[in-house]
Every structure is written in C-alpha cells, then in structure tokens.
PDB file of C-alpha atoms in Angstrom:
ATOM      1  CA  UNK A   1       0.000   0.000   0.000  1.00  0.00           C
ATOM      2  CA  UNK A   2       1.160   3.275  -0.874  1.00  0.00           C
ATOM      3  CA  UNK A   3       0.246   6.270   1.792  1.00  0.00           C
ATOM      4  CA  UNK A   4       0.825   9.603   0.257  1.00  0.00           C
ATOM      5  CA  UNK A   5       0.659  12.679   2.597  1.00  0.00           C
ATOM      6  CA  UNK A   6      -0.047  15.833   0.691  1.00  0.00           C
ATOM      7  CA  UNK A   7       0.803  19.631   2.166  1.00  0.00           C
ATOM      8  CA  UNK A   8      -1.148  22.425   0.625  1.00  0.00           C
ATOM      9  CA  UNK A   9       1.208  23.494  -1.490  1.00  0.00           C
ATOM     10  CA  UNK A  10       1.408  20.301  -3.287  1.00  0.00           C
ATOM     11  CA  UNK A  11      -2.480  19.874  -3.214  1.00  0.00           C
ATOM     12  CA  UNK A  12      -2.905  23.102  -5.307  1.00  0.00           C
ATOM     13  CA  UNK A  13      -0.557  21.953  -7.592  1.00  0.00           C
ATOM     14  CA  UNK A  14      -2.791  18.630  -8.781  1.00  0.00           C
ATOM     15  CA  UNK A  15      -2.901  17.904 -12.804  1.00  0.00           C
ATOM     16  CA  UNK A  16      -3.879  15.283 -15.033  1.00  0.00           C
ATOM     17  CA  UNK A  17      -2.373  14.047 -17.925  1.00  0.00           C
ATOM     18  CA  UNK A  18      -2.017  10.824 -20.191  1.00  0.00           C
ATOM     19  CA  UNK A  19       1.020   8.612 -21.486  1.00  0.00           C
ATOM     20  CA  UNK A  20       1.961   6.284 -23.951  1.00  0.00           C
ATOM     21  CA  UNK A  21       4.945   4.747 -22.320  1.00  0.00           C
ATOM     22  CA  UNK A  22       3.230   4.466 -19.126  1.00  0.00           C
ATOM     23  CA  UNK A  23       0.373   2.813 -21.096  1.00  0.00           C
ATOM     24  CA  UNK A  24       3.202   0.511 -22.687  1.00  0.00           C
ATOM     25  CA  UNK A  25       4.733  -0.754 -19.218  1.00  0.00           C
ATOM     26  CA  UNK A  26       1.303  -0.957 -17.230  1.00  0.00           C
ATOM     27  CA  UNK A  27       0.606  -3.617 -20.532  1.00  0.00           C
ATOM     28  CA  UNK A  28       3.728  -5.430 -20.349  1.00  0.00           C
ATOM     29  CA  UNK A  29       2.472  -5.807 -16.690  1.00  0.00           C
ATOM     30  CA  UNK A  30      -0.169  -7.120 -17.410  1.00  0.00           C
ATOM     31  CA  UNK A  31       1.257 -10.305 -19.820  1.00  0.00           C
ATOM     32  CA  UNK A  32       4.119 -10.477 -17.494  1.00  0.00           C
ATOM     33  CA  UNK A  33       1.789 -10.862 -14.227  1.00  0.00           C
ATOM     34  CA  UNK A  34      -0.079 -13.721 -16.285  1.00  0.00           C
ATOM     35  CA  UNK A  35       1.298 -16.313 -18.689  1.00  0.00           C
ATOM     36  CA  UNK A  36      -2.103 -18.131 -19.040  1.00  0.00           C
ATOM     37  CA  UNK A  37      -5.449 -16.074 -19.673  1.00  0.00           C
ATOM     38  CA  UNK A  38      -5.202 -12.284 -18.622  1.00  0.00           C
ATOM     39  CA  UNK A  39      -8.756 -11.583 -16.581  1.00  0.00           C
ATOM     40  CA  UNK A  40     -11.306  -9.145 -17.709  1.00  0.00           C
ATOM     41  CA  UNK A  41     -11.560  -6.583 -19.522  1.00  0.00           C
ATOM     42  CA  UNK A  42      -8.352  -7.453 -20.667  1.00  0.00           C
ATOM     43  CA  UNK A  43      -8.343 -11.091 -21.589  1.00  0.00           C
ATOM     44  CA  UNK A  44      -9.862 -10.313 -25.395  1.00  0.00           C
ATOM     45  CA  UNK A  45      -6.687  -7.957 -26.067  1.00  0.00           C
ATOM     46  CA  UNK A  46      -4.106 -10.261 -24.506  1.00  0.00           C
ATOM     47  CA  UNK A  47      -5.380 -13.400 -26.870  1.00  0.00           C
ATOM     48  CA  UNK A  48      -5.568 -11.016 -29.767  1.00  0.00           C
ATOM     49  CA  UNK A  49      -1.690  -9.501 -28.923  1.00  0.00           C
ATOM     50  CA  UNK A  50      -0.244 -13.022 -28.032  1.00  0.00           C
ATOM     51  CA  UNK A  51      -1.962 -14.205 -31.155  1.00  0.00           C
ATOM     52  CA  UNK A  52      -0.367 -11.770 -33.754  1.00  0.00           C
ATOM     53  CA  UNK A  53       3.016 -10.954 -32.017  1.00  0.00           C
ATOM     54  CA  UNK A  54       6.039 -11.720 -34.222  1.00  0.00           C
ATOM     55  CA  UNK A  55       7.630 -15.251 -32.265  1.00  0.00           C
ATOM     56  CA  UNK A  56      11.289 -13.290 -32.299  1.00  0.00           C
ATOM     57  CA  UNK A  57       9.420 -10.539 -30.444  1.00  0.00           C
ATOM     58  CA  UNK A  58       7.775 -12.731 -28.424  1.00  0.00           C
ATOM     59  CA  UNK A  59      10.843 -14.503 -27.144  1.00  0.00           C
ATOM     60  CA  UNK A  60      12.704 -11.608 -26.738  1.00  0.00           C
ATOM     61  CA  UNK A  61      10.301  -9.893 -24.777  1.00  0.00           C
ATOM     62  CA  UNK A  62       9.638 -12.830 -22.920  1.00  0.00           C
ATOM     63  CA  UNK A  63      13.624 -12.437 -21.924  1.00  0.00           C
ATOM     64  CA  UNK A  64      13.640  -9.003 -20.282  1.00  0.00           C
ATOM     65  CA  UNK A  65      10.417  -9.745 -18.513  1.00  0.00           C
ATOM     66  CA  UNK A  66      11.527 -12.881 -17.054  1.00  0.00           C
ATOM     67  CA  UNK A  67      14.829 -11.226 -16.005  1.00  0.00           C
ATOM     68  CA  UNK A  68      13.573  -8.172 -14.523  1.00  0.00           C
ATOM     69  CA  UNK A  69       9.653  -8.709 -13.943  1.00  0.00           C
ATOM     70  CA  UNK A  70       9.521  -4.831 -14.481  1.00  0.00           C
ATOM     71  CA  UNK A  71      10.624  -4.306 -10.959  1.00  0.00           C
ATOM     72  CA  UNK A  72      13.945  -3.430 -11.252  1.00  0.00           C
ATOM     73  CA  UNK A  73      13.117  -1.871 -14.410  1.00  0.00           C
ATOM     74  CA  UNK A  74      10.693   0.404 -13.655  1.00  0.00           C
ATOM     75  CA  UNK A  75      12.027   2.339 -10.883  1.00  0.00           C
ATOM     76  CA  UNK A  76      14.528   5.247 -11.662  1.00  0.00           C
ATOM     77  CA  UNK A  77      13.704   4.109 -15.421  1.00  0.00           C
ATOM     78  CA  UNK A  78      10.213   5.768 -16.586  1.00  0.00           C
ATOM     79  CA  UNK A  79      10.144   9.039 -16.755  1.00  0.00           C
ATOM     80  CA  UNK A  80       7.538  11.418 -15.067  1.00  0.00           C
ATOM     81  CA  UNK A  81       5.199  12.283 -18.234  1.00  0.00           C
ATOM     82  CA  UNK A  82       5.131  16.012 -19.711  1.00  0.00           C
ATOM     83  CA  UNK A  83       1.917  17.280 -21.273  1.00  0.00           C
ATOM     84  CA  UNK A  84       4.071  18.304 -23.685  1.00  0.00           C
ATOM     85  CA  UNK A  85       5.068  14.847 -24.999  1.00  0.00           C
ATOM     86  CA  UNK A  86       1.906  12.954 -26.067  1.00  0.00           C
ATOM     87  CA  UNK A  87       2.929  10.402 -28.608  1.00  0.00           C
ATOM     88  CA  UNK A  88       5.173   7.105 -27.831  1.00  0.00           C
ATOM     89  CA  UNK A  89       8.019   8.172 -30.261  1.00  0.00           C
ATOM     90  CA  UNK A  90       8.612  11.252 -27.963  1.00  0.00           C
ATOM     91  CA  UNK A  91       8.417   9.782 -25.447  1.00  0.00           C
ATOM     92  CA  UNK A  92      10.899   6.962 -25.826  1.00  0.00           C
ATOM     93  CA  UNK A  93      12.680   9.869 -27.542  1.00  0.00           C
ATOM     94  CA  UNK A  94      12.910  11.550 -24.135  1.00  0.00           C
ATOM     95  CA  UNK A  95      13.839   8.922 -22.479  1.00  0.00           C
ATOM     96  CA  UNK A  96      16.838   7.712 -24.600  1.00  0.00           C
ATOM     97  CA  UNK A  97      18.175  10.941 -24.557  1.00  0.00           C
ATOM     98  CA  UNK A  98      17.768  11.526 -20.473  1.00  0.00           C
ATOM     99  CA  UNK A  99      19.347   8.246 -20.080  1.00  0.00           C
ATOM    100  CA  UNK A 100      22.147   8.564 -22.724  1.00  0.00           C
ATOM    101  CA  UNK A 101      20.965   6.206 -24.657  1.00  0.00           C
ATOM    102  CA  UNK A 102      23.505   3.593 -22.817  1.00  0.00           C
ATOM    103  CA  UNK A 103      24.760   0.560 -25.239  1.00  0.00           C
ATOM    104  CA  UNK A 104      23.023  -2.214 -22.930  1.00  0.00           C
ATOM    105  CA  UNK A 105      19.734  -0.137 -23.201  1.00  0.00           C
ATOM    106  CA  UNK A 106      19.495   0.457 -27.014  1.00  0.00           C
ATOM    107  CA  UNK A 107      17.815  -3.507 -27.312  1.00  0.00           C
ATOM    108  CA  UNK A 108      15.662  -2.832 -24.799  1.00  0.00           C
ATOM    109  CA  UNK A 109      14.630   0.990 -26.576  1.00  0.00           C
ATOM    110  CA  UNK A 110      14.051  -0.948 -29.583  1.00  0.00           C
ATOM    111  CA  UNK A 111      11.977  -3.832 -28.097  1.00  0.00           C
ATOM    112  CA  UNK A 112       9.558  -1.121 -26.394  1.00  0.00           C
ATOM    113  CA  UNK A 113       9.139   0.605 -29.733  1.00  0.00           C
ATOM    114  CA  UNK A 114       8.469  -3.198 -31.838  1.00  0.00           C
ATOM    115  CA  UNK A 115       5.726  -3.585 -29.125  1.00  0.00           C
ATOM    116  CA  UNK A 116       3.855  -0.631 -29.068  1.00  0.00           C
ATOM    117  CA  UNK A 117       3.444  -1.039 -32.732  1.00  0.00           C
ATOM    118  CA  UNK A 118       1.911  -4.394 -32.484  1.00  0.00           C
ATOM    119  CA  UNK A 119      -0.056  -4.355 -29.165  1.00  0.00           C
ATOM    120  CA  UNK A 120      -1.434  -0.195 -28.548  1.00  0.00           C
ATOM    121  CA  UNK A 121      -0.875   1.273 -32.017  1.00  0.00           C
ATOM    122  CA  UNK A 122      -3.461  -0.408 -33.383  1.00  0.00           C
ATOM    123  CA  UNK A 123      -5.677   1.245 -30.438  1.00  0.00           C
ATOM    124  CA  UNK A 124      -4.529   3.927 -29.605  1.00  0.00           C
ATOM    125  CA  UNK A 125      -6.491   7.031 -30.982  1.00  0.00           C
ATOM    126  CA  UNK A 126      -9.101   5.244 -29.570  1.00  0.00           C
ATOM    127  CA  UNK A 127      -7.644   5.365 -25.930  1.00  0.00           C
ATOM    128  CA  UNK A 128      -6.140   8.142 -26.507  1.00  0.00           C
ATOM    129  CA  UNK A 129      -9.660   9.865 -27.105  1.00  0.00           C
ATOM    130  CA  UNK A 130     -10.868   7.817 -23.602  1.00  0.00           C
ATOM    131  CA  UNK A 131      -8.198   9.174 -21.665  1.00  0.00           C
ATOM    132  CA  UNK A 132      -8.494  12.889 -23.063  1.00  0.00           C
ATOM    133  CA  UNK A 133     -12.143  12.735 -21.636  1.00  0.00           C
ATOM    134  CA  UNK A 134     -11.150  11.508 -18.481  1.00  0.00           C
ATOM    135  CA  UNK A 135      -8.811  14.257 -18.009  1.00  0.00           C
ATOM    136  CA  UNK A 136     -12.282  17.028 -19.272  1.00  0.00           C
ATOM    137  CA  UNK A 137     -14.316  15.241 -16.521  1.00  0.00           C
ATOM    138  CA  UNK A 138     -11.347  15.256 -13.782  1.00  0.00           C
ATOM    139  CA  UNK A 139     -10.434  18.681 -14.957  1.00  0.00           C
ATOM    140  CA  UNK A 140     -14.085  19.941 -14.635  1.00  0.00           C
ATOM    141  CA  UNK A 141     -14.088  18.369 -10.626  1.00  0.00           C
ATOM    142  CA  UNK A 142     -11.065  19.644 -10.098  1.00  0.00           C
ATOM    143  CA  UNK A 143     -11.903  23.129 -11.206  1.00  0.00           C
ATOM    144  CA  UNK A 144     -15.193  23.694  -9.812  1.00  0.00           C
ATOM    145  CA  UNK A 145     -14.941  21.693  -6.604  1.00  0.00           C
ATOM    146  CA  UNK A 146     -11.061  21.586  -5.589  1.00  0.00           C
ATOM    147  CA  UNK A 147      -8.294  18.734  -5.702  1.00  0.00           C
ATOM    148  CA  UNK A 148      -9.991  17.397  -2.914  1.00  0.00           C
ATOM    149  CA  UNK A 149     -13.251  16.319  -4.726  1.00  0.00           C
ATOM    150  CA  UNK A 150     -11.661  15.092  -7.363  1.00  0.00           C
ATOM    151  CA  UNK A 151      -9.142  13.131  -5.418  1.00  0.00           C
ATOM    152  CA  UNK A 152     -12.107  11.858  -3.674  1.00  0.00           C
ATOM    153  CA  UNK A 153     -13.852  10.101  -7.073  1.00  0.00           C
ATOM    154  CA  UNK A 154     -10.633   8.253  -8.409  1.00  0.00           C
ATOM    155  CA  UNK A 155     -12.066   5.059  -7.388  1.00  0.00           C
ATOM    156  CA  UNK A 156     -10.342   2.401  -8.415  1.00  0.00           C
ATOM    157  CA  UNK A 157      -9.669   1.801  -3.855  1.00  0.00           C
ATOM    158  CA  UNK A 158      -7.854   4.875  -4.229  1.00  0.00           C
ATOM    159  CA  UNK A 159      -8.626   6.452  -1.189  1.00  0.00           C
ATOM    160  CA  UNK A 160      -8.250  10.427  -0.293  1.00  0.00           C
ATOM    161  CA  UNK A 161      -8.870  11.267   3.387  1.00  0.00           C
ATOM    162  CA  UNK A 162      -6.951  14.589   4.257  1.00  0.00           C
ATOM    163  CA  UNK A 163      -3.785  14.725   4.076  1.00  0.00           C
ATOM    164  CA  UNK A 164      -3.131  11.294   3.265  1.00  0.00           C
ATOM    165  CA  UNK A 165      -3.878   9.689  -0.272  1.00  0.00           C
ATOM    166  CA  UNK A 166      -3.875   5.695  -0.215  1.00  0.00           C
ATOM    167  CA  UNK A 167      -3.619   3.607  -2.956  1.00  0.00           C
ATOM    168  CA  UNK A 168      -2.926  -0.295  -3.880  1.00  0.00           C
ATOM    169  CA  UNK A 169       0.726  -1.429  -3.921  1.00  0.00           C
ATOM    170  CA  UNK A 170       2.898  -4.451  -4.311  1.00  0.00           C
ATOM    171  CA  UNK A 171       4.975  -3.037  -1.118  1.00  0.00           C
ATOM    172  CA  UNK A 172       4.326  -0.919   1.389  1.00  0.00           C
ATOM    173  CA  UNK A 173       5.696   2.730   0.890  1.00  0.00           C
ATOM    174  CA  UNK A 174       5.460   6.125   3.232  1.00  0.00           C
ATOM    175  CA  UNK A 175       5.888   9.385   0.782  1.00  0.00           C
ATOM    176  CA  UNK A 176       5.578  13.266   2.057  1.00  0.00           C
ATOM    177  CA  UNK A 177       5.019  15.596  -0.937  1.00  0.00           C
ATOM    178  CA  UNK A 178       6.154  19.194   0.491  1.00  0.00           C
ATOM    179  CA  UNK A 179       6.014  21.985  -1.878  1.00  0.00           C
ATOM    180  CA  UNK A 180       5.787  20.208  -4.758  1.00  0.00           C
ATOM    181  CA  UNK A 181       3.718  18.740  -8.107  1.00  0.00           C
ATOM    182  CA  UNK A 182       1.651  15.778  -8.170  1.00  0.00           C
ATOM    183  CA  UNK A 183       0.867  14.403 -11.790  1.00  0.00           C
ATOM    184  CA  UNK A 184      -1.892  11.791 -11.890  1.00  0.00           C
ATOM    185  CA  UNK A 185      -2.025   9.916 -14.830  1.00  0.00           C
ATOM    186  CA  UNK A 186      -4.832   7.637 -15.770  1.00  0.00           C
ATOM    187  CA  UNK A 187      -3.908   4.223 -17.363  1.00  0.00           C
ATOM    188  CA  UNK A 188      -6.591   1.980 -19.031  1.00  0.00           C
ATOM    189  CA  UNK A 189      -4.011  -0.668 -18.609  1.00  0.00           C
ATOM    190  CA  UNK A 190      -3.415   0.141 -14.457  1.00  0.00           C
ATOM    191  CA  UNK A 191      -4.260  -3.782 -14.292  1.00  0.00           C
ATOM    192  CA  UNK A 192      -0.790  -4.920 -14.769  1.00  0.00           C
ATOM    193  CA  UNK A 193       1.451  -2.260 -13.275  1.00  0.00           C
ATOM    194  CA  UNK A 194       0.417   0.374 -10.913  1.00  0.00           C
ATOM    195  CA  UNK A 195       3.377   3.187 -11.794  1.00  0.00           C
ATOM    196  CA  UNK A 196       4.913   5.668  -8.998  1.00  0.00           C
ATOM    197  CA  UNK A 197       7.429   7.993 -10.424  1.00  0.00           C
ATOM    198  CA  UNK A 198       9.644  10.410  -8.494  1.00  0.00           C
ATOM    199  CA  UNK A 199      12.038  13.445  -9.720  1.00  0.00           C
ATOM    200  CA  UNK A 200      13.020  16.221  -9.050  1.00  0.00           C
ATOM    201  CA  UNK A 201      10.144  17.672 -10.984  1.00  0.00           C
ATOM    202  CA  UNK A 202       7.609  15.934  -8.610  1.00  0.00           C
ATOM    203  CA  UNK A 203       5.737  12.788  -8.199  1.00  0.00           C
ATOM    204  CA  UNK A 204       3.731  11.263 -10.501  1.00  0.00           C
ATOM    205  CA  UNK A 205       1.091   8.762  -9.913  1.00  0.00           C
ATOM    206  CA  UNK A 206      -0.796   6.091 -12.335  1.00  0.00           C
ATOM    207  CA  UNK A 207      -4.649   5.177 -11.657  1.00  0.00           C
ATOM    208  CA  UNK A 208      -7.174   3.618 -13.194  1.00  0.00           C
ATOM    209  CA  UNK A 209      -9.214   5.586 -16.255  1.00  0.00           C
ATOM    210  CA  UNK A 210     -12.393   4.563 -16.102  1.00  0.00           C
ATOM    211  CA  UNK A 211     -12.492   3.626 -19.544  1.00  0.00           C
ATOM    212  CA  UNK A 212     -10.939   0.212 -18.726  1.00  0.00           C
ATOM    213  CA  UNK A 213     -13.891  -1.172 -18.381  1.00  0.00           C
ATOM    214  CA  UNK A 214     -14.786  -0.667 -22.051  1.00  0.00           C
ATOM    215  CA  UNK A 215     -11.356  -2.023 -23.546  1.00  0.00           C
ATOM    216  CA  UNK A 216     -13.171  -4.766 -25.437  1.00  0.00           C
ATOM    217  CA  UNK A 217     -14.245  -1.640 -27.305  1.00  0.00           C
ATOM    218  CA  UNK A 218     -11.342   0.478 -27.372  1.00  0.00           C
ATOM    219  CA  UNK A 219      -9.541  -2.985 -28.624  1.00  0.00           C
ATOM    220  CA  UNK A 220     -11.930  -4.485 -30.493  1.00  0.00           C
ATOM    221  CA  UNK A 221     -12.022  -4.810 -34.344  1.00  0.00           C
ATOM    222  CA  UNK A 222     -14.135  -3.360 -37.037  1.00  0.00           C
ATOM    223  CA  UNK A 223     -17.009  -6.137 -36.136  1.00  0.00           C
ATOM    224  CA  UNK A 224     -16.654  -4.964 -32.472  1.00  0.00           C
ATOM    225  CA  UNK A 225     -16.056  -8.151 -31.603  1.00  0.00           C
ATOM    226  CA  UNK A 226     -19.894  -8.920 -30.631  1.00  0.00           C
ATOM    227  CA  UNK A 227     -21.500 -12.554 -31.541  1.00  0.00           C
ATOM    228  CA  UNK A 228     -25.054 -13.281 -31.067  1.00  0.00           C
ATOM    229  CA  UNK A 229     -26.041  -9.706 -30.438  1.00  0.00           C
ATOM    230  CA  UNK A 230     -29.413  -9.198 -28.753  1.00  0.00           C
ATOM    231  CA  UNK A 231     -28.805  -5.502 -28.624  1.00  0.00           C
ATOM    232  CA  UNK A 232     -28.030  -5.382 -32.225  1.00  0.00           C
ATOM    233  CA  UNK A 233     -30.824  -7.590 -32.657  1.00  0.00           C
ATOM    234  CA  UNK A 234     -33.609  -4.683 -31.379  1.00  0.00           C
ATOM    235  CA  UNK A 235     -31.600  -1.247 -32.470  1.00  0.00           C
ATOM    236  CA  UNK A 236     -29.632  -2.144 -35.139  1.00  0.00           C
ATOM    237  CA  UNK A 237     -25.648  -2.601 -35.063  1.00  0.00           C
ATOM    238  CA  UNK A 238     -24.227   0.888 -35.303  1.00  0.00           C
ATOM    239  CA  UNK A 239     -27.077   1.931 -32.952  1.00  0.00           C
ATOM    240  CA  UNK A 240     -26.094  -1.140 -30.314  1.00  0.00           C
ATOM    241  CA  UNK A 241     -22.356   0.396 -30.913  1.00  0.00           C
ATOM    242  CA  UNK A 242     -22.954   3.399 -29.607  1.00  0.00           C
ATOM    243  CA  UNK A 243     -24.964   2.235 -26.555  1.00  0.00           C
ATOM    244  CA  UNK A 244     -22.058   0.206 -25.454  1.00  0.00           C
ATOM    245  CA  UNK A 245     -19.853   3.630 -26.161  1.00  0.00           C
ATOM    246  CA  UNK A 246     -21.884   5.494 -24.051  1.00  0.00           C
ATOM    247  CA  UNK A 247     -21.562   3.204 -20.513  1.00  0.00           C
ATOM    248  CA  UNK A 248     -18.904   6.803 -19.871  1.00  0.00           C
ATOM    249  CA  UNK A 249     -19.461   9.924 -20.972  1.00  0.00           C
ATOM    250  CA  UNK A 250     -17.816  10.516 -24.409  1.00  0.00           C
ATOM    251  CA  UNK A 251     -17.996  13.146 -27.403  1.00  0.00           C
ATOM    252  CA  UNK A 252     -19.395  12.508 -30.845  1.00  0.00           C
ATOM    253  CA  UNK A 253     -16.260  12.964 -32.458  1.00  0.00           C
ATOM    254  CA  UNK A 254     -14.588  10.794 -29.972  1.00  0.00           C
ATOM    255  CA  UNK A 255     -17.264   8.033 -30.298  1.00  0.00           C
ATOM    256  CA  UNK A 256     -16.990   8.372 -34.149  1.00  0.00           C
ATOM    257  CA  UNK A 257     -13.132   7.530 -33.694  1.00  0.00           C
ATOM    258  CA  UNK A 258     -13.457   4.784 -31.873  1.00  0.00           C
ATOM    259  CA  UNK A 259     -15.878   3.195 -33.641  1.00  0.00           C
ATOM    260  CA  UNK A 260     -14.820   3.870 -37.259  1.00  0.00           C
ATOM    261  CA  UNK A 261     -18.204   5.114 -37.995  1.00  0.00           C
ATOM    262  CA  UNK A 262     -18.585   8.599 -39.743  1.00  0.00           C
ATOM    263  CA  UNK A 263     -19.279  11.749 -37.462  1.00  0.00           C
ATOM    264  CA  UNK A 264     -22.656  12.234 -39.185  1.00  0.00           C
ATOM    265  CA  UNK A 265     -23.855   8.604 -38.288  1.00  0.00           C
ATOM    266  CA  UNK A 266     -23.134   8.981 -34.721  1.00  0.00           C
ATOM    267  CA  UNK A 267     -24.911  12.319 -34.712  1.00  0.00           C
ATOM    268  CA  UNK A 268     -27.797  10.362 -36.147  1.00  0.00           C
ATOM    269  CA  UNK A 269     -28.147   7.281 -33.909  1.00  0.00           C
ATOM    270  CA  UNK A 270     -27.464  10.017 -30.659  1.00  0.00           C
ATOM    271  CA  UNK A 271     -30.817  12.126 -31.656  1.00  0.00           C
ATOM    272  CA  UNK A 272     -32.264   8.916 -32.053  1.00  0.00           C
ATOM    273  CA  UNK A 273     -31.111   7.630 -28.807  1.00  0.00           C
ATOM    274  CA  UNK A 274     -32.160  10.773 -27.581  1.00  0.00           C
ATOM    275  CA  UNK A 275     -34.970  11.068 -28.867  1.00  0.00           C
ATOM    276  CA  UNK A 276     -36.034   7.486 -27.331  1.00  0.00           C
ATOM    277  CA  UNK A 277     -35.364   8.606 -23.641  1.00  0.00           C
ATOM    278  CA  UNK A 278     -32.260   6.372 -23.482  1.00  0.00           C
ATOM    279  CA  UNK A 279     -29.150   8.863 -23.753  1.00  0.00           C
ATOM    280  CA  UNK A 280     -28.614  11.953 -21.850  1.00  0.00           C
ATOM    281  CA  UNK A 281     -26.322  15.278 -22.487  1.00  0.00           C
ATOM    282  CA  UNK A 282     -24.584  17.781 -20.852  1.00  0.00           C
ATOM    283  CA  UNK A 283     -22.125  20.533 -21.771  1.00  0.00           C
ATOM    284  CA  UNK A 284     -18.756  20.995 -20.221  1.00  0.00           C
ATOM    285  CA  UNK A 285     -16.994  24.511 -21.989  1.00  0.00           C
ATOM    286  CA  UNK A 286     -16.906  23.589 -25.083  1.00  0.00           C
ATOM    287  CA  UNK A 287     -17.433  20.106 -25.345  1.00  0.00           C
ATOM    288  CA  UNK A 288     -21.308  18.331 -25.276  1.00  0.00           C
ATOM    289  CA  UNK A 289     -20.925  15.143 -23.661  1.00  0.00           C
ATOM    290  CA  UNK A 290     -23.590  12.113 -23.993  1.00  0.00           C
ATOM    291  CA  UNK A 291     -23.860   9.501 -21.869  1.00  0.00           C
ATOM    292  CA  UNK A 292     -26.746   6.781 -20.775  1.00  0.00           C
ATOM    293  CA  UNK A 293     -29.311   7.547 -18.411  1.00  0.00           C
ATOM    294  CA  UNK A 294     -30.976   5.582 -16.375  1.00  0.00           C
ATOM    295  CA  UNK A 295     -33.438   3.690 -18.869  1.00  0.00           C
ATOM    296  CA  UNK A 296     -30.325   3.339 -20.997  1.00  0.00           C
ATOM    297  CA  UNK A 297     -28.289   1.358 -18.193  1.00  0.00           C
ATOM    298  CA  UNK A 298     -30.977  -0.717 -17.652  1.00  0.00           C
ATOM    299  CA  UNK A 299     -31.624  -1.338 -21.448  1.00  0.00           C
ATOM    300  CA  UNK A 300     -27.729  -2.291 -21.662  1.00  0.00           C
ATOM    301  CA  UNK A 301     -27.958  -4.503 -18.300  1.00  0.00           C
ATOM    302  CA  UNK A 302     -30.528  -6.759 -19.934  1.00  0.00           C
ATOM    303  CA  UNK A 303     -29.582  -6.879 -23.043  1.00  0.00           C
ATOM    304  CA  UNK A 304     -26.137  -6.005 -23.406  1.00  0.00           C
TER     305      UNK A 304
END
C-alpha cells in the first residue's frame, strides 16, 4: 500500500495528464503478471496480442520480462510524463536521450518501440480519445470543486482522506510531498502495473481511467467483436455500438473515432437515442458530452 501525505502546497498543484509509455509498461504488466489467460476486460486484447506478435518478439520480450519482472526496471527508469510529450516516439525519444541512450539499453529501446506497434498502435487514438475525456471530466471536478473532490472520485480503492492519499501497492511505501507537483495519470491498462514515479520535478502517480472497463471496445475490431447480439438484434448494429460507447461519458467525435463510424452517423443514432429517452447530455466549456441515463443502463444490463 502506498500512503501519500499531501501539504497544501502540493495539493494546489494537482494535474492530469495521459502517457503512452506508461500505457506501454502498465501492458507489459499485465502479460508479465499472467502467462495463461489475462482476466477481464483485458483477456480479449491479450489473446488477440499473443496471437499476432512476431515469435522473435515474443521470445525476446519474454527475456527481459523474465529477467527483470519490471521491478527493477521500472524504478529510476520511466520518466515522469510532460503534457508536452503525447505520442510514444517522444516519449521513448525523451527517455533515450535523459538516459544517454547507454549501449546495454538500445535492445531494450528498440523492443519497447516493436511492441507498441503491435499491441497499442493499433488502439490507440481510440484510448487516446478515452483518456483525453477523463482528463475534461477530472479537470471539470477539479476546477469547480477543488483537488480534494476530485481526489475523492478516483475510485479504483484509491482512497483520499486529508492529508493522506492511499492507494494499492505491491509493497508498502510512506511518501511526504512538500512543496511540490503531483501528476496523476490515468492508465486503461493500471491492471498490470500500478506506476509511482519520483524526480526532481515531482511525483507522478498512475490510476485507473475509467475507460478500462470498455477495452473490449477500445480494442476491439471493425465487427466490435460482438457474436449473437441481442442488442443489435432490437436497435440495429451501429445503434447497439454506440450504446455500449456510451456506458462513460464521451464526445461525438470521440465516439466516431473509436468506432470507425462517420461523425454524421453517430450524430444520427445520438438524436435517435435521444430522442427514445435512453441517452442523456450535458455541456462541459466547449465540449457536449452524452452519456446513458438511467433507462439506458438498464436497457444495456438486460440486453447487453
């Protein structure tokens, strides 16, 4: 368990933001933690990567995980993300050059890169859009209520009860943050690898995005991935697609992404949906958000 006491200072200094690499490790976690099936939501993604992963990969990346297990890896060795890097290529790019890009590194720089094109590449403007909303919605709390409040909603048995944040760990750890930054960064793939990074820029902290629990749709391929569709059955497919999009609050043009359906069909099935009493919206600045209400859960519970 990790207990995090928080001054003031600190606690005014609370941000959000999103990363590829840490994405990239908190997945390697996950096939590293489990050699036979991964559990939910992530078992569909780890069949589908294990499936299509070059053997030489494979092997090789079978070699640094046995050797290290990412725990002497990760410490020291992941950097603390910058809003200012938001792709994997400058990130790694970042780190390479921070490190020195030291000869008995360079195979391991090159593995990370091999992987991320085979396993979260494929995905990732999709989860990439996820985790942009997550940071609107925390941003919003976090504007209009205080750190506290939205400290106090991570879930996830991330606790907040002032000054101390707790929060899941595979050791037990006592930190003090005085006069300083805390980055949280949400992780759809916080299953395998829960990340704590320290610098002299501050501490940054991985959670759970709440989109994890819609990876089989942030993963899945153009057929979505659904058989025997009862949902699909009663509104149609692209209609039942957006349904199962809507379980979190998203965007039309973030819903059109990650469905690979035009922005114009989305708009459609939405006033629709709507229309129906099944979908609810609300406006945060600029963005209009849609999301299910409560006849919408319920339709999704039985039939979904």
């Amino acid at each position: 368990m990790i207990r995090i006491d928080v001054d003031e200072d600190t606690l005014r200094t609370v941000r959000l933001t999103f990363s590829p690499l840490w994405e990239t490790f908190g997945s390697l976690g996950l096939l590293a933690r489990y050699r036979g099936e991964v559990p939910a939501p992530y078992a569909e993604w780890a069949r589908a990567v294990r499936r299509t992963m070059p053997a030489a990969l494979a092997r090789d990346l079978a070699g640094v995980l046995r050797d290290a297990k990412l725990s002497r890896l990760v410490p020291g060795f992941v950097p603390l993300p910058d809003p200012a890097r938001t792709t994997f290529a400058a990130e790694l790019d970042h780190l390479c050059r921070t490190r020195g890009n030291p000869p008995g590194e360079r195979n391991l720089y090159s593995l990370l890169s091999r992987y991320w094109a085979c396993a979260l590449a494929p995905h990732w403007s999709r989860i990439r859009s996820s985790l942009e909303e997550e940071i609107l919605l925390r941003g919003r709390t976090l504007a209009v209520e205080g750190p506290e409040a939205m400290l106090g909603e991570l879930g996830g048995r991330v606790l907040w009860s002032r000054p101390r944040l707790t929060v899941p760990y595979h050791r037990d750890l006592d930190l003090r943050i005085t006069r300083s930054r805390l980055l949280l960064v949400p992780t759809v793939f916080s299953g395998g690898l829960r990340l704590l990074v320290e610098d002299r820029d501050g501490v940054g902290m991985s959670y759970q995005a709440r989109a994890s629990g819609r990876l089989r749709i942030l993963t899945a391929g153009a057929d979505g991935g659904w058989s025997e569709d009862r949902l699909a059955l009663l509104l149609g497919k692209g209609r039942a697609q957006v349904v199962r999009a809507l379980e979190l609050p998203t965007t039309t043009t973030a819903m059109a992404e990650g469905l690979a359906l035009a922005k114009s069909t989305v708009s459609q099935h939405l006033a629709v949906l709507s229309g129906s009493g099944v979908v609810e919206k609300r406006r945060i600045g600029a963005s209009v958000l849609y999301q299910l209400n409560q006849s919408g859960r319920a339709l999704l519970r039985e039939l979904g």
